[in-house]
Each structure stands twice: as C-alpha cells, then as structure tokens.
Amino acid sequence: MRKLFLVFLPFFLFWMGCQPPTEKTQTTTATKVEVKDGWYYLNGERFFIKAIGYEIGARPGQNPYKDTISDLGRVRFDMNVIKDAGFNTIRTWSQMSEEQLKVVQESGMKIIFGIWILPEGPYGDAEFMKNQVSLVEKVVSYTKNYDCVISYLILNEPMTDHIYKCGAKEMANMLTTLKGILNTQHPGIPVGISGNASTNDFMDMNLLDFYGYNCYDYSNGQCGTLGYTGFLSWCKNLNQNKKPMIITEFGYSVSDLGFGKYGGNTLEEQKYGVVRNYRELIDAGAVGACPFYYADGWWKGGEPAIHNNTAEEWFGYWGYSGINDTIGSPRPVWFALSQYLKGLVISPKNQNVYGTTIPVELFVDNDIRKVIVRLRDSIIYTKTVEKEGYISDNINYTPKGREGAELLFEFYNAQKQVVKTESIFTLLSKEPVQLPKLTITVTPDDLANGKKCDMKIAITDLGDFKIQGDVRYNFNFHMGWDAGPEGNLPLKDNKLSFEVSNPIPENCWVLVPSAGVTVSYGKYYLRLHDQKMIFRGNWYEGIGRR
C-alpha cells in the first residue's frame, strides 16, 4: 500500500489544496498507424491501446449532447491526469471540436475518435444519409490533420430490432459509405463501430477495419454461459480473427440501487470487477481496452444538476461530491487500474495449454526494469527491461507430466521494488492433452420453422478433470437489453447430459442458445461452452453471418 500511496501522491496533494499537476505539452514526431497481424502498430512498434472512455461537458450540471462546452483548460487537466495514471488513449462517443482535439494532440495522448451517428436513425433514408455524410465530411476535414487520432467509431450499440426494420443491406451501405469517406480523407486510420456483444454478435464486423465491442459482465446472458473470455473469443472467432479486436466499453456502476450487477456494486466490487475483466479480455485476444468510464455522468438520468440514483450515472472512476465540484476525486478502481497497466501479460493466457515452450508477450511502462516469473516459488524466467513497450520472448520449461500451473509474474522498478504481480493459470504438458468438451444441439435451424427452441447439452471426455458448479444455459433472443431466459442445471448422479427448451417469440429475429460449465485440473480451470446462432429466414444477409 505504501508504494501505491507514493505513486498517487500528486493527486492527494491536489485535493488538500496544494498546487495541481503541472500542465504538460508533448512534441512528438508524426505517428504512423498500421494494422497488421491482428495488432495496431504505431511507428513500427506493436501498440496495446490502454484507453478510457472520456466525455467533456459532462460535469455536474452539464449535458454533453445539449450544451456546447469547450472548456479547454479542463480537457488539458484531464489529459494530464489520465496520462499520469498510465493510459495512452481516450475513447469518445460524440465528436470533439478541433480546439479540444488540439489539446489531446499536445498532451501526447491518442484518441479513438467518436462521431455520433444516431443508432436509432433511419439507415436507408436518403435525407438521413445525406446528413450523416455531411457530418462525417465536416469532422474529417480537421481530424485528418491530427495524428493523435488512431481510430474512428461511427456507431454505438445499434439494436437488433432496429437493424431488422431498417434493413440489413441498408445498414451495411451506411457503414461502408461512411467508412469509405474516412478511409479516403484520413488514409491508414481504422474505422469501426462499438457494437454491444450481446445484441450485435451476429454482425459481420469484417465490413469495418477492427472489431469493436461493448461488453458488460453481469454474470447473465452469454457472459454467464460462455464466461467473459469465452464470449469475446467467440465474437472474435465468428469474424475469423482477421482484424484487431478492441473492447470499447466495460465496467460496473456503483449506484446504490441496481438490478443484478447493473448498478448496486460496491466500490470494491467495481475495482476487482474491472481489473478481472481487463485480464479476461486480454485472454480473449483483445488488443485494446476502453473501460467505461473516466467520471460520472450526472446528465444521464435527465437532471444534470442532480446525481440521481440510476445505474447509468455511477459508472465513473472519478466521482463528484456535489454540483460545485468540477474536478472530482478518484475511486479505488482508478488506483487499481493504474497499477494494473504498468505491466500487461499478453501471453501466456489463462485457460490455455502449453508444452515445453511458453511464449511470453508483455507491455511494460517506463517504471519497469525487470520481470521475473515464478512457478511454485522457483524462478523460471528473468528479463531485464531496457525500455517501455512491447516485449516478446519464450520460457523454456519441461513439465513434470501434466501440471495445472500458476505462473506468477513479478514486475520490478529501478529501486528493485515490486510494482505489480499477476498470476496466470495454465495447463503445462509435454504430451498432447485431450480436453473435456461441452456441446449443444438445437432445433429448429430456422426460427420460422418452430415455435420453441430445444437444446440438448452433453459433457464428454471429462477424464481427470473435475466439474466446478452447475451447468448454465441461456436463450439470447436479442430483444432489447433483456439477456433472455436462463438458468442452472445441477449435476446429479454423475449425469452429464441435459435437455432444456423455451418458446420462441414471434418478433425474435436472431437467437443464440448457449450453455457452459467450468472444469478444473489442479489450479488450472477451463470454461467449457458451446453456442449456436439461428436466424429467422435470411433477413440478415448483408450485415450478418452465421
């Protein structure tokens, strides 16, 4: 705890009335953005996007979508605070002005630049398209001059029913048209959307330059059956792993009231949940993360001057004490994330199986000077760090048969102090391993051909693995934000097969039935899962894929 206090001492001094952090202006050479091998590269160096969701004009009493607030001093202050905490990028929803973008550029931060295209807009309407084209052209006329822009987001969480009513081909045409303008006017800068993984998993994200997903782990829906890592891995695999995946929103609200994990979380639950999800999205293969979000948005409940007890207003990692507090103060999650970002373990990954060579991939900040990996207290790897950024190496280790292993990563600073530790749980084996399987079979294969969905679940090849807990099932009907019917299936009398069914609503256009269970071998754990995607007819052609 002492080291954490020292790291964040400037914040505490500021709260106590001392001088605020010195404003920083960074002059850098031009940034060249490339996307290759599923990663972002900046000036030839592999780059992990350590972003955070950010809005200006969202302080108590403000509404960023109604008020025109420049507040360049506040943007400058925020960029310094965010950068000092270890983030390298901000992610926005609506477009920043050129004056605000210039401040971001001067700070040395990068930006995933949001352009607010109305998610519920009539995608196929000529007048609507004309207005969106005009907006994008106006924005890119100045953003193209700033190399802090490393990506664009042009849509946020379109709903399944709305896509169906507008038309799949109409939506695809809108996305490709707007993407084409940005690609032409600002060449080399990737364009994507932030689709919600629970409602937009059926969309073909290869229409865009990267896979952007908002994914909130409330332990229900497909996060409940597949697990957070499994769900995001499935989304990435559906797109055939052709492009980078960025998780554009995730987090937990600390409102007093809430439903499930949507609100009602304690500060400790927020802290541990966000860090856990960060680990899980890396395990899923994400190359960037944008936790939601920097500071509370009082405006979301419709009364910007009042901090209502609605979940949407309490996701912030900084909170405000009252209407006159324009700076705020950090919550425990802020400190935890800042520490976590100092050393990211990209490989090895939890739930993976490795042989005699364990690939090591790390991203370290400029505080880190040495990395040590221990297995059962013995050092199996040491790396001296010469500069911040990406590290690629291997651990050569001969497993003693099959080992459910805990690999402990220790990150040290120049004073030989431990800055961060993290455990990765893997299965190590010299020989090939037959892993258990969970499979489902479902009927019908087209929603138009049945009134109910039948799901059969089977667990096979269990071997020496032990089942942990119940089997979880879910029917995601993609109807609004409802996760869909779900439940637990207890294991009794060594029974490893189950059957469940649920009626299919007439206005369900795509259904994903899924099931999952956790198994373990020693310290190694694995979430077994399976899922299917069923459409009603072929309406999805143009925007979706099976």
mmCIF file of N, CA and C in Angstrom, residues 60-61 305 320-326:
data_model
loop_
_atom_site.group_PDB
_atom_site.id
_atom_site.type_symbol
_atom_site.label_atom_id
_atom_site.label_comp_id
_atom_site.label_asym_id
_atom_site.label_seq_id
_atom_site.Cartn_x
_atom_site.Cartn_y
_atom_site.Cartn_z
ATOM 1 N N PRO A 60 -21.080 17.820 -13.345
ATOM 2 C CA PRO A 60 -22.384 18.112 -12.738
ATOM 3 C C PRO A 60 -22.992 19.395 -13.289
ATOM 4 N N GLY A 61 -24.239 19.295 -13.702
ATOM 5 C CA GLY A 61 -24.941 20.435 -14.268
ATOM 6 C C GLY A 61 -24.800 20.575 -15.771
ATOM 7 N N ALA A 305 -28.174 18.506 -12.937
ATOM 8 C CA ALA A 305 -27.769 19.140 -11.681
ATOM 9 C C ALA A 305 -27.987 18.237 -10.468
ATOM 10 N N TYR A 320 -18.031 12.934 -8.143
ATOM 11 C CA TYR A 320 -18.143 14.331 -7.726
ATOM 12 C C TYR A 320 -18.931 14.422 -6.425
ATOM 13 N N SER A 321 -18.466 15.274 -5.517
ATOM 14 C CA SER A 321 -19.104 15.399 -4.207
ATOM 15 C C SER A 321 -20.368 16.240 -4.249
ATOM 16 N N GLY A 322 -20.523 17.075 -5.285
ATOM 17 C CA GLY A 322 -21.691 17.931 -5.371
ATOM 18 C C GLY A 322 -21.687 18.754 -6.634
ATOM 19 N N ILE A 323 -22.693 19.583 -6.790
ATOM 20 C CA ILE A 323 -22.874 20.355 -8.012
ATOM 21 C C ILE A 323 -21.716 21.314 -8.263
ATOM 22 N N ASN A 324 -21.043 21.765 -7.207
ATOM 23 C CA ASN A 324 -19.949 22.724 -7.370
ATOM 24 C C ASN A 324 -18.584 22.057 -7.497
ATOM 25 N N ASP A 325 -18.545 20.740 -7.438
ATOM 26 C CA ASP A 325 -17.280 20.009 -7.579
ATOM 27 C C ASP A 325 -17.044 19.736 -9.063
ATOM 28 N N THR A 326 -16.139 20.476 -9.669
ATOM 29 C CA THR A 326 -15.882 20.313 -11.110
ATOM 30 C C THR A 326 -14.664 19.450 -11.389
#
